[in-house]
Short mmCIF file of C-alpha atoms and ligand atoms in Angstrom, two decimals:
data_model
loop_
_atom_site.label_atom_id
_atom_site.label_comp_id
_atom_site.label_asym_id
_atom_site.label_seq_id
_atom_site.Cartn_x
_atom_site.Cartn_y
_atom_site.Cartn_z
CA UNK A 1 -9.17 12.51 -4.94
CA UNK A 2 -7.96 15.00 -2.33
CA UNK A 3 -4.34 15.38 -1.30
CA UNK A 4 -3.53 16.62 2.22
CA UNK A 5 -0.11 17.47 3.56
CA UNK A 6 -1.11 18.78 7.00
CA UNK A 7 -2.42 16.74 9.92
CA UNK A 8 -4.91 19.48 10.82
CA UNK A 9 -6.59 19.51 7.44
CA UNK A 10 -6.91 15.76 7.02
CA UNK A 11 -8.18 15.47 10.61
CA UNK A 12 -10.95 18.01 9.93
CA UNK A 13 -11.98 16.31 6.68
CA UNK A 14 -12.11 12.88 8.32
CA UNK A 15 -13.99 14.23 11.35
CA UNK A 16 -16.75 15.50 9.04
CA UNK A 17 -16.89 12.11 7.27
CA UNK A 18 -17.07 10.22 10.57
CA UNK A 19 -19.92 12.47 11.79
CA UNK A 20 -21.98 11.47 8.77
CA UNK A 21 -21.43 7.78 9.63
CA UNK A 22 -18.85 7.02 6.94
CA UNK A 23 -16.35 4.20 7.45
CA UNK A 24 -12.66 4.84 6.81
CA UNK A 25 -9.99 2.49 5.45
CA UNK A 26 -6.27 3.30 5.80
CA UNK A 27 -3.49 2.01 3.54
CA UNK A 28 -0.14 3.19 4.93
CA UNK A 29 2.68 3.16 2.35
CA UNK A 30 6.11 4.57 1.65
CA UNK A 31 5.20 5.30 -1.97
CA UNK A 32 6.72 3.93 -5.21
CA UNK A 33 3.45 2.10 -5.50
CA UNK A 34 3.02 -1.15 -7.43
CA UNK A 35 0.23 -3.65 -8.04
CA UNK A 36 0.67 -5.03 -4.50
CA UNK A 37 -0.15 -1.64 -2.92
CA UNK A 38 -2.97 -1.05 -5.35
CA UNK A 39 -4.58 -4.38 -4.40
CA UNK A 40 -4.67 -3.08 -0.79
CA UNK A 41 -6.24 0.20 -1.92
CA UNK A 42 -8.83 -1.69 -4.00
CA UNK A 43 -9.70 -3.90 -1.04
CA UNK A 44 -10.12 -0.82 1.14
CA UNK A 45 -12.27 0.91 -1.49
CA UNK A 46 -14.52 -2.16 -1.64
CA UNK A 47 -14.88 -2.36 2.17
CA UNK A 48 -15.08 1.30 3.28
CA UNK A 49 -16.82 4.55 2.34
CA UNK A 50 -13.55 6.49 2.36
CA UNK A 51 -10.07 5.20 1.59
CA UNK A 52 -7.01 7.09 2.82
CA UNK A 53 -3.58 6.18 1.45
CA UNK A 54 -0.59 7.69 3.22
CA UNK A 55 2.73 8.13 1.44
CA UNK A 56 5.60 8.80 3.80
CA UNK A 57 9.13 7.40 3.70
CA UNK A 58 9.52 7.00 7.44
CA UNK A 59 13.11 7.81 8.45
CA UNK A 60 12.59 6.26 11.90
CA UNK A 61 12.35 2.72 10.52
CA UNK A 62 15.61 2.74 8.54
CA UNK A 63 18.55 1.45 10.53
CA UNK A 64 20.75 2.20 7.53
CA UNK A 65 20.99 5.83 6.36
CA UNK A 66 22.03 4.82 2.83
CA UNK A 67 18.96 2.59 2.49
CA UNK A 68 16.77 5.56 3.49
CA UNK A 69 18.45 7.94 1.04
CA UNK A 70 18.24 5.39 -1.79
CA UNK A 71 14.61 4.49 -1.13
CA UNK A 72 12.90 4.92 -4.55
CA UNK A 73 10.31 7.69 -5.00
CA UNK A 74 7.88 8.67 -7.75
CA UNK A 75 5.03 10.77 -6.35
CA UNK A 76 3.46 11.72 -9.70
CA UNK A 77 3.13 8.09 -10.77
CA UNK A 78 1.83 7.16 -7.28
CA UNK A 79 -0.92 9.80 -7.44
CA UNK A 80 -1.96 8.63 -10.88
CA UNK A 81 -2.21 5.00 -9.73
CA UNK A 82 -4.19 5.99 -6.62
CA UNK A 83 -6.58 8.10 -8.67
CA UNK A 84 -7.09 5.14 -11.02
CA UNK A 85 -7.86 2.90 -8.03
CA UNK A 86 -10.55 5.33 -6.74
CA UNK A 87 -8.64 6.27 -3.61
CA UNK A 88 -10.43 9.20 -1.91
CA UNK A 89 -7.68 10.84 0.13
CA UNK A 90 -3.90 10.84 -0.10
CA UNK A 91 -1.92 11.96 2.94
CA UNK A 92 1.51 13.21 1.92
CA UNK A 93 3.15 14.76 4.98
CA UNK A 94 6.64 16.19 5.30
CA UNK A 95 8.96 14.79 7.93
CA UNK A 96 8.40 17.67 10.40
CA UNK A 97 4.65 17.11 10.22
CA UNK A 98 4.98 13.52 11.46
CA UNK A 99 7.95 14.13 13.74
CA UNK A 100 7.74 17.71 15.04
CA UNK A 101 11.09 18.94 16.30
CA UNK A 102 11.67 18.44 19.99
CA UNK A 103 8.74 16.03 20.40
CA UNK A 104 9.67 12.91 22.34
CA UNK A 105 8.98 9.42 20.97
CA UNK A 106 6.86 7.04 22.94
CA UNK A 107 8.61 3.80 23.88
CA UNK A 108 6.33 0.90 22.94
CA UNK A 109 7.40 -2.59 23.99
CA UNK A 110 5.84 -5.11 21.62
CA UNK A 111 7.67 -8.17 22.95
CA UNK A 112 8.95 -11.19 21.07
CA UNK A 113 7.36 -10.55 17.63
CA UNK A 114 9.81 -7.66 17.11
CA UNK A 115 12.89 -9.71 18.01
CA UNK A 116 13.76 -12.45 15.44
CA UNK A 117 14.42 -12.14 11.67
CA UNK A 118 13.81 -8.50 10.64
CA UNK A 119 14.18 -7.44 14.28
CA UNK A 120 17.58 -9.10 14.51
CA UNK A 121 18.96 -7.86 11.19
CA UNK A 122 17.40 -4.37 11.28
CA UNK A 123 17.80 -3.21 14.88
CA UNK A 124 15.34 -0.42 15.67
CA UNK A 125 13.29 -1.06 12.53
CA UNK A 126 10.08 -2.12 14.25
CA UNK A 127 10.36 0.64 16.85
CA UNK A 128 10.28 3.06 13.89
CA UNK A 129 7.38 1.22 12.25
CA UNK A 130 5.45 1.28 15.55
CA UNK A 131 6.02 5.06 15.86
CA UNK A 132 4.65 5.92 12.45
CA UNK A 133 1.81 3.38 12.47
CA UNK A 134 0.72 4.73 15.89
CA UNK A 135 0.78 8.32 14.68
CA UNK A 136 -1.10 7.55 11.44
CA UNK A 137 -3.67 5.41 13.24
CA UNK A 138 -4.28 8.06 15.92
CA UNK A 139 -4.72 10.67 13.20
CA UNK A 140 -6.92 8.77 10.73
CA UNK A 141 -8.79 6.57 13.26
CA UNK A 142 -9.50 3.98 10.55
CA UNK A 143 -12.19 1.32 10.83
CA UNK A 144 -9.93 -0.97 8.78
CA UNK A 145 -6.15 -0.77 8.15
CA UNK A 146 -4.55 -2.75 5.33
CA UNK A 147 -1.06 -4.29 5.48
CA UNK A 148 0.57 -6.65 2.97
CA UNK A 149 1.69 -10.15 3.95
CA UNK A 150 5.03 -9.65 2.19
CA UNK A 151 6.01 -7.90 5.42
CA UNK A 152 4.40 -10.66 7.45
CA UNK A 153 6.38 -9.94 10.60
CA UNK A 154 5.35 -6.27 10.32
CA UNK A 155 1.71 -7.40 10.08
CA UNK A 156 2.07 -9.27 13.40
CA UNK A 157 3.87 -6.27 14.93
CA UNK A 158 1.03 -3.95 13.85
CA UNK A 159 -1.59 -6.35 15.26
CA UNK A 160 0.30 -6.43 18.58
CA UNK A 161 0.59 -2.62 18.50
CA UNK A 162 -3.18 -2.28 18.05
CA UNK A 163 -3.69 -4.55 21.09
CA UNK A 164 -1.15 -2.73 23.27
CA UNK A 165 -2.47 0.74 22.37
CA UNK A 166 -6.14 -0.29 22.45
CA UNK A 167 -6.80 0.95 18.90
CA UNK A 168 -10.35 0.14 17.79
CA UNK A 169 -10.06 -0.62 14.08
CA UNK A 170 -9.39 -3.97 12.45
CA UNK A 171 -6.00 -4.85 10.91
CA UNK A 172 -6.49 -6.65 7.60
CA UNK A 173 -3.65 -8.74 6.13
CA UNK A 174 -3.53 -8.91 2.30
CA UNK A 175 -1.95 -11.64 0.14
CA UNK A 176 1.43 -11.10 -1.54
CA UNK A 177 1.34 -10.06 -5.20
CA UNK A 178 4.00 -11.75 -7.30
CA UNK A 179 5.63 -11.29 -10.68
CA UNK A 180 5.15 -14.14 -13.20
CA UNK A 181 8.30 -15.95 -12.00
CA UNK A 182 7.16 -15.66 -8.37
CA UNK A 183 9.28 -12.69 -7.27
CA UNK A 184 7.33 -10.84 -4.56
CA UNK A 185 6.39 -7.34 -5.71
CA UNK A 186 8.30 -4.68 -3.81
CA UNK A 187 9.22 -1.04 -4.31
CA UNK A 188 12.84 -2.13 -3.86
CA UNK A 189 12.62 -4.28 -7.04
CA UNK A 190 12.86 -0.96 -8.92
CA UNK A 191 16.50 -0.83 -7.90
CA UNK A 192 17.25 -4.21 -9.55
CA UNK A 193 18.52 -4.50 -13.13
CA UNK A 194 16.49 -6.71 -15.50
CA UNK A 195 19.12 -9.45 -15.09
CA UNK A 196 18.91 -9.23 -11.30
CA UNK A 197 15.10 -9.33 -11.45
CA UNK A 198 15.41 -12.70 -13.20
CA UNK A 199 18.03 -13.87 -10.68
CA UNK A 200 15.80 -12.76 -7.79
CA UNK A 201 13.19 -15.37 -8.80
CA UNK A 202 15.53 -17.88 -7.11
CA UNK A 203 14.19 -16.67 -3.73
CA UNK A 204 10.66 -17.88 -4.46
CA UNK A 205 12.03 -21.14 -5.95
CA UNK A 206 13.80 -21.79 -2.63
CA UNK A 207 10.67 -21.02 -0.62
CA UNK A 208 8.64 -23.47 -2.71
CA UNK A 209 11.32 -26.14 -2.49
CA UNK A 210 11.47 -25.72 1.30
CA UNK A 211 7.68 -25.99 1.49
CA UNK A 212 7.85 -29.36 -0.31
CA UNK A 213 10.68 -30.61 1.92
CA UNK A 214 9.12 -29.65 5.23
CA UNK A 215 6.42 -32.32 4.82
CA UNK A 216 9.02 -35.07 5.21
CA UNK A 217 12.08 -33.42 6.86
CA UNK A 218 12.83 -31.66 10.12
CA UNK A 219 12.42 -27.85 9.81
CA UNK A 220 15.99 -27.17 11.04
CA UNK A 221 17.34 -29.60 8.41
CA UNK A 222 15.32 -27.89 5.67
CA UNK A 223 16.73 -24.53 6.79
CA UNK A 224 20.29 -25.91 6.57
CA UNK A 225 19.72 -27.35 3.08
CA UNK A 226 18.29 -24.05 1.82
CA UNK A 227 21.12 -22.02 3.37
CA UNK A 228 23.57 -24.25 1.45
CA UNK A 229 21.57 -23.71 -1.71
CA UNK A 230 22.00 -19.94 -1.29
CA UNK A 231 25.76 -20.47 -0.80
CA UNK A 232 25.87 -22.00 -4.29
CA UNK A 233 24.58 -18.64 -5.64
CA UNK A 234 27.28 -16.15 -4.59
CA UNK A 235 25.35 -13.18 -6.03
CA UNK A 236 23.08 -13.53 -2.96
CA UNK A 237 24.04 -12.59 0.55
CA UNK A 238 21.55 -14.48 2.72
CA UNK A 239 20.52 -13.01 6.08
CA UNK A 240 18.08 -15.67 7.27
CA UNK A 241 16.05 -18.62 6.07
CA UNK A 242 13.71 -19.58 8.88
CA UNK A 243 10.68 -21.81 9.32
CA UNK A 244 8.57 -20.31 12.09
CA UNK A 245 5.15 -20.60 13.68
CA UNK A 246 3.21 -17.86 11.93
CA UNK A 247 1.28 -16.99 15.10
CA UNK A 248 4.27 -16.45 17.37
CA UNK A 249 7.33 -16.37 15.07
CA UNK A 250 9.02 -18.93 17.35
CA UNK A 251 11.06 -21.53 15.39
CA UNK A 252 8.53 -24.03 14.04
CA UNK A 253 8.46 -27.48 15.69
CA UNK A 254 6.01 -30.37 15.54
CA UNK A 255 3.36 -31.53 13.10
CA UNK A 256 0.83 -28.68 12.97
CA UNK A 257 2.15 -27.60 9.57
CA UNK A 258 -0.89 -25.42 8.93
CA UNK A 259 0.73 -22.88 11.28
CA UNK A 260 4.17 -22.99 9.67
CA UNK A 261 5.49 -20.22 7.43
CA UNK A 262 8.88 -19.92 5.73
CA UNK A 263 10.66 -16.56 5.92
CA UNK A 264 13.75 -15.30 4.16
CA UNK A 265 15.79 -12.13 3.56
CA UNK A 266 18.74 -11.79 1.19
CA UNK A 267 20.74 -9.05 -0.47
CA UNK A 268 21.18 -9.05 -4.23
CA UNK A 269 23.38 -6.38 -5.84
CA UNK A 270 22.99 -4.18 -2.77
CA UNK A 271 19.19 -4.50 -2.66
CA UNK A 272 17.61 -6.15 0.36
CA UNK A 273 14.76 -8.49 -0.58
CA UNK A 274 12.38 -10.28 1.79
CA UNK A 275 9.73 -12.90 1.15
CA UNK A 276 7.70 -15.57 2.91
CA UNK A 277 5.46 -18.49 2.07
CA UNK A 278 2.80 -20.23 4.10
CA UNK A 279 3.29 -24.02 4.37
O1 PAF B 301 5.27 -1.44 4.90
C1 PAF B 301 5.57 -0.25 4.72
O2 PAF B 301 5.59 0.27 3.59
C2 PAF B 301 5.96 0.59 5.92
O3 PAF B 301 6.68 -0.15 6.84
C3 PAF B 301 4.76 1.29 6.58
C4 PAF B 301 3.77 0.28 7.17
C5 PAF B 301 4.06 2.18 5.57
C6 PAF B 301 5.23 2.17 7.75
O4 PAF B 301 6.11 3.16 7.29
#
């Protein structure tokens, strides 16, 4: 496994690979890797000749400075996991490599998918995601890019970005990996105590309960019931609990339940957790 920190060097290595007809898979991450990330790397390894995993905590996508500073890091453990998963190339740039001083940022309007839920509660977040995903995609020119469904809205944003920018490769969505109790795996879980990790399982319980209810109740009513359920657990500070059409993210209406997905975000002991479940 090769580790590159400069854009020039990784670009040259990938250019050589491309010239010999090799396909490239990209798994963009912010590090502190867990089994969810590794499942993306394994999928890429099985579908491409060369897998590139980037590790970069992207300051542009944090609307909260404290959240950025507190974002967990463990590069040595990440490299070991990637090596074990047969990743070929790790890209580990410094901030000035991805955002050279004085360089202007392209304004990319991705429309409605950036607006509700994460877009509402984390203003500027998707603009930052779009910046870094654009830069990594332009650099690596992957045939396939892998994104987890835990950040389902991000997956739609990235798909829209690929359309708007005319990027060639395919965006592949990968299923959420969960702990035994159903808690969605996330680097942020590292900041939870063992007690809070148990408490956090409540989020998945609510998603499953809502999924049962939505077959015989109005979506807006189900949302209200679940919001009340969160109120009965004061350790959680709920941001949203929304049933939306998974193609458009508009509030879900009607009977075509195969397109409905339930989304939620809540804070627990200062850690922001998100999850979603397909109906
Ligand atoms: O999902 C993430 O970890 C990040 O948002 C991503 C896609 C690596 C961009 O920084």
